[in-house]
Coordinates of C-alpha atoms and ligand atoms in Angstrom, one line a residue:
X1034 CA -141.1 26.3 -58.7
X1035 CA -143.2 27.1 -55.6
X1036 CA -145.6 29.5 -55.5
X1037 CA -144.5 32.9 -54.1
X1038 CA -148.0 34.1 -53.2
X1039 CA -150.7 31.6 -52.1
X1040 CA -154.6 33.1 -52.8
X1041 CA -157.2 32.0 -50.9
X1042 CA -161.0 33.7 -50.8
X1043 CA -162.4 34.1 -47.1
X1044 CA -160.6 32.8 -44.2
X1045 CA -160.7 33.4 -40.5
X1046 CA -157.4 35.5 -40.7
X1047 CA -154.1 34.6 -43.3
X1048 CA -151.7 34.5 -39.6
X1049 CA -153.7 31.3 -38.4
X1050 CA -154.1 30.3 -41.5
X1051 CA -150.2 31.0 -42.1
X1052 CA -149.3 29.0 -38.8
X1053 CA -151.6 25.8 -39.2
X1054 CA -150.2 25.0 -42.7
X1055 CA -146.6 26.5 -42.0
X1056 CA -144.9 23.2 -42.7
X1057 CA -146.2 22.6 -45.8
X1058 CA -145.9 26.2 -47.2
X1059 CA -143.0 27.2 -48.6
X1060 CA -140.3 29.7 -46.8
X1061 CA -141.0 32.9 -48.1
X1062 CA -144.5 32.4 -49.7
X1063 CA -147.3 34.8 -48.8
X1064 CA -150.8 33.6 -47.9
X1065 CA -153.4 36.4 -49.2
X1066 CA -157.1 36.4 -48.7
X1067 CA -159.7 38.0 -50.8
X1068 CA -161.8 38.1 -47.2
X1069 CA -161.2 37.5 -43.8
X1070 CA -163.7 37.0 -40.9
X1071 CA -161.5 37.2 -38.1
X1072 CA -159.0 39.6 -38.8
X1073 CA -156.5 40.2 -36.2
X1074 CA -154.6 43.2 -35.0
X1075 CA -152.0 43.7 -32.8
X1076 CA -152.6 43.7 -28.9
X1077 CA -155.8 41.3 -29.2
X1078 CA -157.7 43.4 -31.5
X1079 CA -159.5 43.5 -34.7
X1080 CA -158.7 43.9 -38.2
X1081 CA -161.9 44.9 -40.3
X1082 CA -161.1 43.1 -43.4
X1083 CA -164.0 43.8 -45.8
X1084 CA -163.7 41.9 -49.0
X1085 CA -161.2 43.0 -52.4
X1086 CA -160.9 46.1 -50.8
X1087 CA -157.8 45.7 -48.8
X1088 CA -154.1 43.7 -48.6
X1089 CA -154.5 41.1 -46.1
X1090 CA -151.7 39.3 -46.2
X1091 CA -148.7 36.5 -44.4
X1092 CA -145.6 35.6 -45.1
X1093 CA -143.9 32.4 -44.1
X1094 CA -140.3 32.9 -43.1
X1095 CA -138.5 29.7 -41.7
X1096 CA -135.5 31.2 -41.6
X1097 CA -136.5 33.9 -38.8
X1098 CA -135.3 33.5 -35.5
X1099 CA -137.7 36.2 -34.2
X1100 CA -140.7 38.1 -34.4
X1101 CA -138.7 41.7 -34.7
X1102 CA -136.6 40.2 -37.6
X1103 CA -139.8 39.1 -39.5
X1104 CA -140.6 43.1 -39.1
X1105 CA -137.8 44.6 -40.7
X1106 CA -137.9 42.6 -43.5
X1107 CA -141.7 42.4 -44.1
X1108 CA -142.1 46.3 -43.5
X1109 CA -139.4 47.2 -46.0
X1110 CA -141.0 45.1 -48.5
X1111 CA -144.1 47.0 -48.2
X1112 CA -142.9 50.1 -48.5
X1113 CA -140.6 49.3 -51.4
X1114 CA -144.5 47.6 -53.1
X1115 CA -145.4 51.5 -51.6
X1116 CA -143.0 53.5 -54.1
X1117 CA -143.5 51.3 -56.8
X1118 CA -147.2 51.5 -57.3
X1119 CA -147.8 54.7 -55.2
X1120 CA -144.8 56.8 -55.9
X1121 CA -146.1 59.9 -54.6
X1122 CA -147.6 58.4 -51.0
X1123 CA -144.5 59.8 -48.5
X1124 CA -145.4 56.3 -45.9
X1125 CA -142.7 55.9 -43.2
X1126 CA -142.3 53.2 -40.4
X1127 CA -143.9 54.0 -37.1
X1128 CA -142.6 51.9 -34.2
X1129 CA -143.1 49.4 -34.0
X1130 CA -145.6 47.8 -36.4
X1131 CA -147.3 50.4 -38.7
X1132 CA -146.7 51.9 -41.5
X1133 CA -148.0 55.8 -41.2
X1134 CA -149.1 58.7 -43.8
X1135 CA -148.3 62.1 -41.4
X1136 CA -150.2 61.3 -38.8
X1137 CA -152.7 58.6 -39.9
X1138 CA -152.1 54.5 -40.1
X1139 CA -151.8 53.2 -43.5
X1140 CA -151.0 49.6 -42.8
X1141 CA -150.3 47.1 -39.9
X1142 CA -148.3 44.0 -39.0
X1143 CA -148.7 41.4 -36.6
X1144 CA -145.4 38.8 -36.2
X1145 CA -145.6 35.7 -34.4
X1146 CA -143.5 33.2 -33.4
X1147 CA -144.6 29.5 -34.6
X1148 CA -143.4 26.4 -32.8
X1149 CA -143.7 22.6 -32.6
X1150 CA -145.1 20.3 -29.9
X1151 CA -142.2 20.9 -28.1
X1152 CA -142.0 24.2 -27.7
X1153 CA -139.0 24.5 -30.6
X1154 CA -138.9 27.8 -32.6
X1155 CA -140.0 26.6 -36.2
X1156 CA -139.8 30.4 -37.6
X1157 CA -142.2 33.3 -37.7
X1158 CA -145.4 33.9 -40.1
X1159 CA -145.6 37.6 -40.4
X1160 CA -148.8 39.4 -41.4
X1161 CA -149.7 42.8 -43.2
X1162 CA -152.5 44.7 -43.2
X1163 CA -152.3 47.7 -45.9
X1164 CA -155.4 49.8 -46.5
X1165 CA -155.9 50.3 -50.2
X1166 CA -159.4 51.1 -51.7
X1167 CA -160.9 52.2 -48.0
X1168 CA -164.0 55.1 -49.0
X1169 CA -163.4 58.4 -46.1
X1170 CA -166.6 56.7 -44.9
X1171 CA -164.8 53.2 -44.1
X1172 CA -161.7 54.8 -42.7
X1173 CA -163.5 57.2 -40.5
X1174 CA -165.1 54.3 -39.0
X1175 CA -161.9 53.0 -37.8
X1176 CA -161.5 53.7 -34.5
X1177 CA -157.8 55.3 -35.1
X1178 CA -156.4 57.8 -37.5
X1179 CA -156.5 55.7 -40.8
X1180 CA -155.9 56.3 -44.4
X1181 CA -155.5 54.2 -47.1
X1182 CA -153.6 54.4 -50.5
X1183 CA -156.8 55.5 -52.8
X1184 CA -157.8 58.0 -50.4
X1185 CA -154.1 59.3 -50.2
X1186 CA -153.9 59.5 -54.5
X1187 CA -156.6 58.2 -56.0
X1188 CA -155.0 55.2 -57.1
X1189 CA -157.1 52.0 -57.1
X1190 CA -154.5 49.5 -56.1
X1191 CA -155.9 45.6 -56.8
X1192 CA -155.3 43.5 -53.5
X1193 CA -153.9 40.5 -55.2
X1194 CA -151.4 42.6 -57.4
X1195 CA -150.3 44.0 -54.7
X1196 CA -149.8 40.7 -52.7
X1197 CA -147.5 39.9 -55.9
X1198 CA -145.6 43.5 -55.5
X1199 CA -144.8 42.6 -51.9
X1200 CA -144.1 38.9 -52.4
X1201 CA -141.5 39.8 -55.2
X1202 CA -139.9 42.7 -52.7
X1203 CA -139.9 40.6 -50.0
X1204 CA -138.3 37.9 -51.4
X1205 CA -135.2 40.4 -51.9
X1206 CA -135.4 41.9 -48.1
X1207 CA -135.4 38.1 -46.8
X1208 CA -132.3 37.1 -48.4
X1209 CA -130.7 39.9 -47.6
X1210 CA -132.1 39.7 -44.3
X1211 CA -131.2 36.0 -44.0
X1212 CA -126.9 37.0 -44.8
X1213 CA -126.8 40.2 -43.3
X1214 CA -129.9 41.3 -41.1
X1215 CA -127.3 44.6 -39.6
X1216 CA -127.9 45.9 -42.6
X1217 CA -131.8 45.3 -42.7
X1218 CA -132.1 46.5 -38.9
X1219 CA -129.8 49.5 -39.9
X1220 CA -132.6 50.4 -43.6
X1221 CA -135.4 49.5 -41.3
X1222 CA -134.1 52.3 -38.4
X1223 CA -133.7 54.5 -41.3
X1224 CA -137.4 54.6 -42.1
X1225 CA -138.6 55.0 -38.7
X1226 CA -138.8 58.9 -39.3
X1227 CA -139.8 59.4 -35.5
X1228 CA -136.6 58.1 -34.2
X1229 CA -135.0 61.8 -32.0
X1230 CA -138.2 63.1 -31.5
X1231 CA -140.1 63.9 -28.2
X1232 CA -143.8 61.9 -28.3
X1233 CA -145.9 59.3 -26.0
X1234 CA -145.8 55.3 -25.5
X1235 CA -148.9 54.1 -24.3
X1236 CA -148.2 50.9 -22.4
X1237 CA -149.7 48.1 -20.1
X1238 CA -147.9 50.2 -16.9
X1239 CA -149.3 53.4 -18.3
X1240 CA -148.2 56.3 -20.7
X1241 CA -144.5 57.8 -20.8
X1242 CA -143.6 60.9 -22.8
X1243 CA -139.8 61.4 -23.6
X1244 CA -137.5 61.5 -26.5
X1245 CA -137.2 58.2 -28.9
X1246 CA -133.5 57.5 -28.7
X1247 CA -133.2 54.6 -30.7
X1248 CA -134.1 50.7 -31.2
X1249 CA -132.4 48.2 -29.6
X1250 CA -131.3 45.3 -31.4
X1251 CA -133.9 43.5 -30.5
X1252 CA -136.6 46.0 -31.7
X1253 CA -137.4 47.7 -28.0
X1254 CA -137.9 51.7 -27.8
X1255 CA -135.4 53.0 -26.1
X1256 CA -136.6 56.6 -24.3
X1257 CA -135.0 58.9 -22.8
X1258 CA -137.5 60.2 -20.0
X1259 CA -136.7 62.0 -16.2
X1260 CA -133.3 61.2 -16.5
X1261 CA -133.6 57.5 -17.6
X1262 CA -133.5 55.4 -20.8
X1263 CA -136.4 53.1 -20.6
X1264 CA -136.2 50.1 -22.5
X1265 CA -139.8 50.0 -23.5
X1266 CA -141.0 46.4 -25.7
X1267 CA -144.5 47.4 -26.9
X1268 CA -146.9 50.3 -26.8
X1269 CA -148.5 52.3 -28.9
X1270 CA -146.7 55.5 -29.7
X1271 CA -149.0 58.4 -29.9
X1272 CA -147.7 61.6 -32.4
X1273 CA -149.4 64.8 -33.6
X1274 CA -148.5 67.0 -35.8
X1275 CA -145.9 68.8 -33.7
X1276 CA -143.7 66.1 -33.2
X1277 CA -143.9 65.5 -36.9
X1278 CA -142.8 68.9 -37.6
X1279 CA -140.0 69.0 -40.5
X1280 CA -140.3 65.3 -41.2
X1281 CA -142.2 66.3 -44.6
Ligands
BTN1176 C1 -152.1 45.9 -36.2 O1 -151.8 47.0 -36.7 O2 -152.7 45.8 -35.1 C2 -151.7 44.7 -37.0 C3 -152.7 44.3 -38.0 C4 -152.3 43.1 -38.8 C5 -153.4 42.7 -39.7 C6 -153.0 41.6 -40.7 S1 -154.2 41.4 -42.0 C7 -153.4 39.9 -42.5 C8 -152.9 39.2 -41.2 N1 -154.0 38.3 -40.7 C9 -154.4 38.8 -39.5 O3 -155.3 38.2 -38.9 N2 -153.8 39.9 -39.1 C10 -152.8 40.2 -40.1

């Protein structure tokens, strides 16, 4: 039987890793690294990666014809690993990557699209970032509201059990995802607890505050703003604890 997670110690960062070996991994495996050295975040940036302290993890899914789908899947998985070792963390999606504790990030994804020599789509390797063992002193030097899960409850969560946790989740999302992704996309628009309320995308042509409609099937924002629905395909959403209130 293949293995469902793959363990490695240090490596640049598991989604290079993920897309330089993707043939030869099997579809729904997850690459996990003890360590990496170049961590990578969405929008170019980092991912501060120190060693056995964190998830840092990428699943292989063949069977994906797109980065968004990858998401769904990958950030329901998490969150079911969430409840299961950390009943009492209240996590929620935040569009369009992260997973969020009120108003600080938990854990991120980066999805990308792997393809051959010629350009044909070969499936996506989808990577996740949770924050688990992070001291206040580590997660204030994140340049971002961050938490983690120990800081949260006080629940020392081991990285590699956790990779297990997700990889056994995940496998169940995927299928589902893989015979009936409405039904994933409709779960995954459940969790995003910010969907109706007013907040701010910051994008490459600037910042837009309106009210977060809905998702598009192809995983765009839509917001409603002066009179227009803007179909808006990345940003960084920007919240406070206003436009959280009566979530929790
Ligand atoms: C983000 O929120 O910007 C996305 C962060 C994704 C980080 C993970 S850690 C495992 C995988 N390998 C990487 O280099 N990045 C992703």
């Amino acid at each position: 039987m293949d293995k469902p997670v793959v363990f490695l110690d240090e490596i640049d960062s598991t989604n290079s890793y993920a897309k330089l070996h993707f043939n030869s991994l099997s579809d729904g495996c997850i690459v996990c690294a003890a360590a990496q050295t170049a961590g990578r975040g969405r929008l170019n940036r980092r991912w501060i990666s120190p060693r056995g302290v964190n998830l840092y993890g990428s699943a292989v899914l063949k069977n994906c014809r797109a980065p968004f789908g990858a998401t769904t899947a990958l950030s329901l998985a998490a969150l079911d690993t969430l409840r299961e070792l950390a009943p009492e963390l209240s996590a929620y999606l935040k569009w369009p990557n992260d997973i969020y504790v009120a108003t600080a990030k938990l854990a991120g994804m980066l999805c990308e699209s792997v393809t051959d020599s010629q350009n044909r789509l070969l499936g996506v390797v989808a990577g996740i970032g949770v924050n688990l063992n992070m001291t206040a002193g580590d997660l204030a030097a994140i340049d971002q509201a961050a938490t983690g899960v120990l800081h949260e409850t006080g629940r020392t969560i081991k990285p590699f059990f956790f990779a297990e946790r997700l990889a056994f989740y995940l496998k169940r999302r995927y299928i589902i995802y893989s015979n009936k992704p409405e039904s994933i996309f409709a779960e995954w628009k459940k969790e995003n607890r910010l969907i109706g309320r007013e907040l701010t995308v910051v994008g490459f042509s600037g910042s837009r505050t309106g009210i977060f409609e809905d998702v598009a099937p192809g995983g765009e924002m839509l917001l409603r703003h002066g009179g227009t629905l803007e179909k808006i395909s990345s940003g960084d959403v920007k919240i406070d604890r206003t436009c959280l209130k009566n979530i929790f």
